[in-house]
């Protein structure tokens, strides 16, 4: 069935809520209003206020209550109205959720999800790509889907996972892309990268919105005879190192791309793994393409300038190929 | 600035069977002797991690936990609530092994002190970050209600920890959702070295309850029967679906923040004043006066309890440290079931 990225996420949550009475949602304006992006439209009617809980503007309480409920047999899905507001619940995730398995050996099956990403004039407070903060936190799984079908399959897997999962939905993709999404139960296991476009000359390792930049750049470059392989890692934790290394061993060249800011981004980790484990295969230095190290600015001219795009990525790929 | 006692008349018309009164005393003595045994270990240089005395807080930990149903409710204790662990049936050896992070600890050496969780005993320990577990306790109780069960979650916070933002969010959320939560604010006059007047400006911390639309009361935290009765009322309110309660207990932290702290910043007179209200001594005297026990029995109980504590600690200290490989396990739960 053809679905948008947003519809696919909703489809996964709706199916899991039908299947498993322990799944419930908590967040701001998710009930009657159906969520700031209308992602949970119709959920209140189907599942009732006991399972679609409108919460006060209290991200720490929302995430903390989700942790407590997950310790007591439930599988909560906590919505951040914008993922930027996850900062207000940071302590709950980093201090409590991410350490519980290690300290107590108890499952914390919960998903914290919400719209992330820039390119939509969101201003510095509605545009963040903060996924790598949580990679560094330990004990949290980090999911960044790029396609509707993956979004559905990864959401299903995230809800069923026994660990805290943070699910980053790129808001720019919500209604922009449509594709055929498997109907019914559909699981994409966490920790499996996907070669979304096979190629011979250079690997682009990326996730989220950067996957679409990479595919666009690959189309452009193919006219010049450059055959680009695009690897969508899909989940940062767990990280499918093997698929990435296999791609780089094959092509001998790599560009790493993400929309999040450059310094301290997950791209640095990917580069480190490649140089540690596939150095002998490299014909060129690995290059990163990412946002300028600033908050995401508001005006379209500034925002377009600091964020990566297909052209910037395309140029980086050319440079690596020409090295 | 010492706060005045309030509400201490409430117990006059309320009577507790002698066996229960003896049990309260026994639990308070366990808490007190646990401190003594840990202090001994500290002085021997064998304690691992901070030793946080709960001296002066016995009536709060014991009286509050005693009001719960150990088979249905849930306890989220903090760092001065060892008495509550005993009330919830924690055995000495498990407690000591967990505390001292030896092989066999329920935390496998990843953490120590009272931070463990023992789901079978319905005890979920704290993390160091003050206030962080209050929303978690609220969510735990909420989950039970979603399944049509009643589980009252009881947790604690200090006069200092009560100023953490998450406490506000958790209380407001619990009030809005009428979650069966009881928060005991242990006002022991100091937060580490900081006196109460630098922590908050309101007269009573329970006054905050008005702002949240929940019940709130401030009581003498050195009177175990008053603490028990007040908590029973709060628990009953929670079970009826009438929402959370703040119970502020007034006590004095009778030692330093932890044993490394000489607490020279606390005026001697303040300690002397509070020493007159020693919760354990006073309750023992009361039970002796009421003919429930004798001075000899109390002395004997204290001696055997201390001996039991020391023996359990000595057994735990002799155990090996956990195997280093534990450090690499269980970051994610899948590795547990694997
Ligand atoms: C969020 C946070 N900040 C600082 C600390 C360090 N710390 C541990 S206990 C403590 C004092 C706590 O005082 P209070 O809440 O009154 O409890 P008490 O120790 O007096 O029982 C401090 C500052 C901490 N654990 N958590
Ligand atoms: Mg204090």
Tab-separated table of N, CA and C in Angstrom, chain A residues 24 26 50-51 53-74 88-89 91-92 95-96 98-108 138-141 161-164 237, chain B residues 76 106-108 110-111 115-117 119 124-127 129-133 135-147 149 151 166 169-170 172-173 176-177 326-334 336-337:
chain	number	residue	atom	x	y	z
A	24	UNK	N	1.061	1.610	24.966
A	24	UNK	CA	0.240	2.818	25.074
A	24	UNK	C	1.076	4.024	24.696
A	26	UNK	N	1.937	8.270	25.260
A	26	UNK	CA	1.828	9.432	26.133
A	26	UNK	C	2.581	10.579	25.471
A	50	UNK	N	-7.343	6.151	28.000
A	50	UNK	CA	-6.468	5.363	28.870
A	50	UNK	C	-5.183	4.960	28.180
A	51	UNK	N	-5.231	4.830	26.850
A	51	UNK	CA	-4.037	4.397	26.123
A	51	UNK	C	-3.445	5.484	25.243
A	53	UNK	N	-2.638	9.020	26.087
A	53	UNK	CA	-2.662	9.934	27.234
A	53	UNK	C	-2.085	11.289	26.870
A	54	UNK	N	-2.927	12.309	26.949
A	54	UNK	CA	-2.441	13.673	26.811
A	54	UNK	C	-1.764	14.077	28.113
A	55	UNK	N	-0.540	14.510	28.015
A	55	UNK	CA	0.239	14.842	29.205
A	55	UNK	C	0.457	16.346	29.291
A	56	UNK	N	0.708	16.839	30.510
A	56	UNK	CA	1.119	18.241	30.620
A	56	UNK	C	2.482	18.456	29.934
A	57	UNK	N	2.850	19.699	29.763
A	57	UNK	CA	4.124	20.007	29.092
A	57	UNK	C	5.250	19.739	30.079
A	58	UNK	N	5.611	18.501	30.159
A	58	UNK	CA	6.547	18.025	31.177
A	58	UNK	C	7.316	16.840	30.595
A	59	UNK	N	8.323	17.140	29.796
A	59	UNK	CA	9.022	16.056	29.099
A	59	UNK	C	9.703	15.097	30.070
A	60	UNK	N	10.216	15.624	31.183
A	60	UNK	CA	10.857	14.724	32.149
A	60	UNK	C	9.832	13.788	32.771
A	61	UNK	N	8.641	14.325	33.047
A	61	UNK	CA	7.583	13.473	33.620
A	61	UNK	C	7.094	12.471	32.585
A	62	UNK	N	6.980	12.894	31.349
A	62	UNK	CA	6.510	11.982	30.292
A	62	UNK	C	7.495	10.825	30.135
A	63	UNK	N	8.762	11.148	30.009
A	63	UNK	CA	9.765	10.095	29.802
A	63	UNK	C	9.937	9.284	31.085
A	64	UNK	N	9.957	9.972	32.218
A	64	UNK	CA	10.113	9.261	33.487
A	64	UNK	C	8.949	8.320	33.753
A	65	UNK	N	7.741	8.784	33.484
A	65	UNK	CA	6.571	7.918	33.690
A	65	UNK	C	6.622	6.735	32.730
A	66	UNK	N	7.109	6.979	31.534
A	66	UNK	CA	7.255	5.877	30.574
A	66	UNK	C	8.252	4.846	31.107
A	67	UNK	N	9.316	5.303	31.688
A	67	UNK	CA	10.300	4.366	32.256
A	67	UNK	C	9.646	3.547	33.367
A	68	UNK	N	8.938	4.250	34.256
A	68	UNK	CA	8.290	3.547	35.367
A	68	UNK	C	7.269	2.538	34.874
A	69	UNK	N	6.501	2.922	33.870
A	69	UNK	CA	5.491	2.004	33.321
A	69	UNK	C	6.173	0.811	32.659
A	70	UNK	N	7.301	1.059	32.005
A	70	UNK	CA	7.988	-0.047	31.328
A	70	UNK	C	8.606	-1.001	32.350
A	71	UNK	N	8.967	-0.490	33.509
A	71	UNK	CA	9.466	-1.371	34.575
A	71	UNK	C	8.333	-2.209	35.165
A	72	UNK	N	7.125	-1.800	34.875
A	72	UNK	CA	5.952	-2.464	35.434
A	72	UNK	C	5.089	-3.063	34.322
A	73	UNK	N	5.742	-3.673	33.344
A	73	UNK	CA	5.035	-4.523	32.397
A	73	UNK	C	4.423	-3.869	31.178
A	74	UNK	N	4.575	-2.546	31.030
A	74	UNK	CA	3.977	-1.889	29.875
A	74	UNK	C	5.045	-1.589	28.819
A	88	UNK	N	14.657	18.499	27.632
A	88	UNK	CA	14.029	18.642	28.945
A	88	UNK	C	13.842	17.306	29.657
A	89	UNK	N	13.959	16.236	28.920
A	89	UNK	CA	13.866	14.904	29.538
A	89	UNK	C	15.180	14.148	29.461
A	91	UNK	N	17.837	13.944	31.288
A	91	UNK	CA	18.295	13.223	32.484
A	91	UNK	C	17.605	11.868	32.620
A	92	UNK	N	16.314	11.845	32.339
A	92	UNK	CA	15.580	10.585	32.457
A	92	UNK	C	16.139	9.537	31.505
A	95	UNK	N	20.350	9.170	32.461
A	95	UNK	CA	20.651	8.702	33.815
A	95	UNK	C	19.853	7.458	34.186
A	96	UNK	N	18.597	7.451	33.827
A	96	UNK	CA	17.751	6.345	34.285
A	96	UNK	C	17.592	5.280	33.194
A	98	UNK	N	18.888	4.624	30.226
A	98	UNK	CA	20.050	4.007	29.591
A	98	UNK	C	20.946	3.209	30.522
A	99	UNK	N	20.710	3.312	31.814
A	99	UNK	CA	21.568	2.591	32.766
A	99	UNK	C	20.845	1.422	33.438
A	100	UNK	N	19.554	1.299	33.198
A	100	UNK	CA	18.767	0.344	33.982
A	100	UNK	C	19.120	-1.115	33.684
A	101	UNK	N	19.281	-1.453	32.430
A	101	UNK	CA	19.627	-2.845	32.095
A	101	UNK	C	20.969	-3.201	32.744
A	102	UNK	N	21.893	-2.303	32.644
A	102	UNK	CA	23.243	-2.551	33.170
A	102	UNK	C	23.234	-2.687	34.691
A	103	UNK	N	22.484	-1.819	35.342
A	103	UNK	CA	22.470	-1.822	36.810
A	103	UNK	C	21.561	-2.900	37.371
A	104	UNK	N	20.400	-3.030	36.792
A	104	UNK	CA	19.362	-3.855	37.410
A	104	UNK	C	19.061	-5.135	36.635
A	105	UNK	N	19.522	-5.200	35.404
A	105	UNK	CA	19.190	-6.368	34.589
A	105	UNK	C	17.715	-6.429	34.236
A	106	UNK	N	17.021	-5.310	34.339
A	106	UNK	CA	15.584	-5.298	34.051
A	106	UNK	C	15.326	-4.638	32.699
A	107	UNK	N	14.355	-5.155	31.952
A	107	UNK	CA	14.031	-4.535	30.672
A	107	UNK	C	13.339	-3.181	30.833
A	108	UNK	N	13.636	-2.274	29.955
A	108	UNK	CA	12.942	-0.977	29.886
A	108	UNK	C	12.417	-0.837	28.455
A	138	UNK	N	25.188	5.676	26.104
A	138	UNK	CA	25.189	4.244	26.442
A	138	UNK	C	23.802	3.735	26.862
A	139	UNK	N	23.511	2.553	26.414
A	139	UNK	CA	22.291	1.871	26.861
A	139	UNK	C	21.019	2.282	26.141
A	140	UNK	N	21.140	3.136	25.131
A	140	UNK	CA	19.957	3.577	24.389
A	140	UNK	C	20.116	3.166	22.931
A	141	UNK	N	19.062	2.638	22.338
A	141	UNK	CA	19.107	2.341	20.913
A	141	UNK	C	18.652	3.579	20.149
A	161	UNK	N	11.179	-4.105	21.090
A	161	UNK	CA	12.497	-4.232	21.705
A	161	UNK	C	12.378	-4.093	23.225
A	162	UNK	N	13.242	-4.780	23.938
A	162	UNK	CA	13.193	-4.717	25.407
A	162	UNK	C	14.057	-3.618	25.998
A	163	UNK	N	14.546	-2.735	25.146
A	163	UNK	CA	15.417	-1.652	25.600
A	163	UNK	C	14.801	-0.310	25.250
A	164	UNK	N	15.250	0.749	25.889
A	164	UNK	CA	14.795	2.076	25.478
A	164	UNK	C	15.318	2.406	24.072
A	237	UNK	N	22.571	2.890	16.835
A	237	UNK	CA	22.770	1.874	17.867
A	237	UNK	C	21.598	0.914	17.758
B	76	UNK	N	10.112	2.946	46.507
B	76	UNK	CA	11.262	3.561	45.825
B	76	UNK	C	12.080	4.320	46.884
B	106	UNK	N	22.961	-8.152	43.308
B	106	UNK	CA	21.926	-8.061	42.283
B	106	UNK	C	22.304	-7.050	41.205
B	107	UNK	N	23.303	-6.233	41.492
B	107	UNK	CA	23.755	-5.265	40.477
B	107	UNK	C	25.065	-5.692	39.825
B	108	UNK	N	25.536	-6.898	40.135
B	108	UNK	CA	26.716	-7.485	39.495
B	108	UNK	C	27.960	-6.610	39.610
B	110	UNK	N	27.918	-3.373	39.104
B	110	UNK	CA	27.785	-2.155	38.294
B	110	UNK	C	27.458	-0.941	39.162
B	111	UNK	N	26.922	-1.188	40.343
B	111	UNK	CA	26.608	-0.098	41.269
B	111	UNK	C	26.523	-0.727	42.664
B	115	UNK	N	21.203	1.192	45.919
B	115	UNK	CA	20.685	1.489	44.576
B	115	UNK	C	20.065	0.293	43.861
B	116	UNK	N	20.075	-0.869	44.485
B	116	UNK	CA	19.612	-2.069	43.795
B	116	UNK	C	18.092	-2.070	43.600
B	117	UNK	N	17.650	-2.898	42.651
B	117	UNK	CA	16.222	-3.203	42.541
B	117	UNK	C	16.032	-4.673	42.856
B	119	UNK	N	12.816	-6.744	42.344
B	119	UNK	CA	11.391	-6.743	41.961
B	119	UNK	C	10.559	-7.718	42.793
B	124	UNK	N	12.569	-0.778	44.447
B	124	UNK	CA	13.297	-0.217	43.311
B	124	UNK	C	14.136	0.948	43.843
B	125	UNK	N	15.432	0.745	43.865
B	125	UNK	CA	16.325	1.709	44.503
B	125	UNK	C	16.469	3.000	43.725
B	126	UNK	N	17.259	3.878	44.301
B	126	UNK	CA	17.419	5.190	43.680
B	126	UNK	C	18.628	5.224	42.762
B	127	UNK	N	18.695	6.259	41.934
B	127	UNK	CA	19.925	6.623	41.252
B	127	UNK	C	20.484	7.806	42.037
B	129	UNK	N	21.178	10.813	41.027
B	129	UNK	CA	20.548	12.078	40.647
B	129	UNK	C	19.254	12.271	41.443
B	130	UNK	N	19.278	13.224	42.334
B	130	UNK	CA	18.141	13.436	43.229
B	130	UNK	C	16.896	13.814	42.430
B	131	UNK	N	15.796	13.222	42.785
B	131	UNK	CA	14.515	13.564	42.159
B	131	UNK	C	14.217	12.786	40.893
B	132	UNK	N	15.218	12.138	40.324
B	132	UNK	CA	15.019	11.499	39.022
B	132	UNK	C	14.053	10.319	39.090
B	133	UNK	N	13.935	9.700	40.249
B	133	UNK	CA	13.090	8.512	40.324
B	133	UNK	C	11.626	8.821	40.658
B	135	UNK	N	9.335	10.742	38.911
B	135	UNK	CA	8.482	10.441	37.757
B	135	UNK	C	8.422	8.948	37.450
B	136	UNK	N	9.492	8.238	37.708
B	136	UNK	CA	9.522	6.799	37.436
B	136	UNK	C	8.559	6.074	38.386
B	137	UNK	N	8.580	6.462	39.649
B	137	UNK	CA	7.655	5.868	40.621
B	137	UNK	C	6.213	6.145	40.216
B	138	UNK	N	5.951	7.361	39.748
B	138	UNK	CA	4.595	7.713	39.307
B	138	UNK	C	4.179	6.832	38.134
B	139	UNK	N	5.079	6.649	37.188
B	139	UNK	CA	4.781	5.824	36.014
B	139	UNK	C	4.547	4.368	36.381
B	140	UNK	N	5.269	3.902	37.386
B	140	UNK	CA	5.097	2.519	37.840
B	140	UNK	C	3.665	2.310	38.348
B	141	UNK	N	3.231	3.233	39.196
B	141	UNK	CA	1.874	3.122	39.760
B	141	UNK	C	0.812	3.304	38.675
B	142	UNK	N	1.092	4.181	37.742
B	142	UNK	CA	0.166	4.415	36.624
B	142	UNK	C	-0.038	3.125	35.822
B	143	UNK	N	1.039	2.397	35.582
B	143	UNK	CA	0.960	1.164	34.792
B	143	UNK	C	0.040	0.155	35.470
B	144	UNK	N	0.157	0.043	36.784
B	144	UNK	CA	-0.726	-0.885	37.496
B	144	UNK	C	-2.178	-0.481	37.297
B	145	UNK	N	-2.423	0.812	37.426
B	145	UNK	CA	-3.807	1.271	37.272
B	145	UNK	C	-4.340	0.968	35.873
B	146	UNK	N	-3.480	1.091	34.867
B	146	UNK	CA	-3.913	0.789	33.494
B	146	UNK	C	-4.402	-0.648	33.361
B	147	UNK	N	-3.838	-1.523	34.193
B	147	UNK	CA	-4.256	-2.932	34.147
B	147	UNK	C	-5.386	-3.222	35.125
B	149	UNK	N	-5.234	-2.743	38.363
B	149	UNK	CA	-4.724	-3.129	39.679
B	149	UNK	C	-4.492	-1.858	40.497
B	151	UNK	N	-1.752	-0.221	42.928
B	151	UNK	CA	-0.410	-0.275	43.492
B	151	UNK	C	-0.060	1.141	43.904
B	166	UNK	N	12.592	18.021	38.179
B	166	UNK	CA	11.814	16.816	37.881
B	166	UNK	C	10.784	16.510	38.975
B	169	UNK	N	7.671	18.406	37.997
B	169	UNK	CA	6.965	17.776	36.871
B	169	UNK	C	6.242	16.507	37.318
B	170	UNK	N	6.926	15.732	38.140
B	170	UNK	CA	6.341	14.455	38.568
B	170	UNK	C	5.117	14.689	39.438
B	172	UNK	N	3.128	17.353	39.605
B	172	UNK	CA	2.020	17.906	38.828
B	172	UNK	C	1.361	16.824	37.981
B	173	UNK	N	2.185	16.032	37.336
B	173	UNK	CA	1.662	14.939	36.491
B	173	UNK	C	0.850	13.956	37.339
B	176	UNK	N	-2.505	15.543	38.277
B	176	UNK	CA	-3.422	15.610	37.133
B	176	UNK	C	-4.022	14.234	36.857
B	177	UNK	N	-3.183	13.213	36.920
B	177	UNK	CA	-3.631	11.851	36.606
B	177	UNK	C	-4.167	11.107	37.829
B	326	UNK	N	31.876	-8.885	34.107
B	326	UNK	CA	30.549	-8.295	34.314
B	326	UNK	C	30.476	-6.870	33.773
B	327	UNK	N	31.605	-6.185	33.762
B	327	UNK	CA	31.615	-4.807	33.276
B	327	UNK	C	31.217	-4.681	31.817
B	328	UNK	N	31.332	-5.780	31.084
B	328	UNK	CA	31.065	-5.744	29.645
B	328	UNK	C	29.713	-6.345	29.292
B	329	UNK	N	28.944	-6.740	30.269
B	329	UNK	CA	27.659	-7.383	29.999
B	329	UNK	C	26.478	-6.457	30.293
B	330	UNK	N	25.334	-6.806	29.657
B	330	UNK	CA	24.041	-6.239	30.063
B	330	UNK	C	23.841	-4.758	29.794
B	331	UNK	N	24.629	-4.163	28.917
B	331	UNK	CA	24.341	-2.763	28.590
B	331	UNK	C	22.951	-2.697	27.958
B	332	UNK	N	22.655	-3.751	27.185
B	332	UNK	CA	21.299	-3.906	26.649
B	332	UNK	C	20.729	-5.216	27.168
B	333	UNK	N	19.433	-5.249	27.250
B	333	UNK	CA	18.785	-6.373	27.906
B	333	UNK	C	18.841	-7.655	27.082
B	334	UNK	N	18.977	-7.550	25.791
B	334	UNK	CA	19.040	-8.752	24.956
B	334	UNK	C	20.175	-9.658	25.403
B	336	UNK	N	20.985	-10.211	28.285
B	336	UNK	CA	20.580	-10.968	29.464
B	336	UNK	C	19.918	-12.269	29.051
B	337	UNK	N	18.981	-12.162	28.128
B	337	UNK	CA	18.232	-13.353	27.734
B	337	UNK	C	19.057	-14.253	26.813
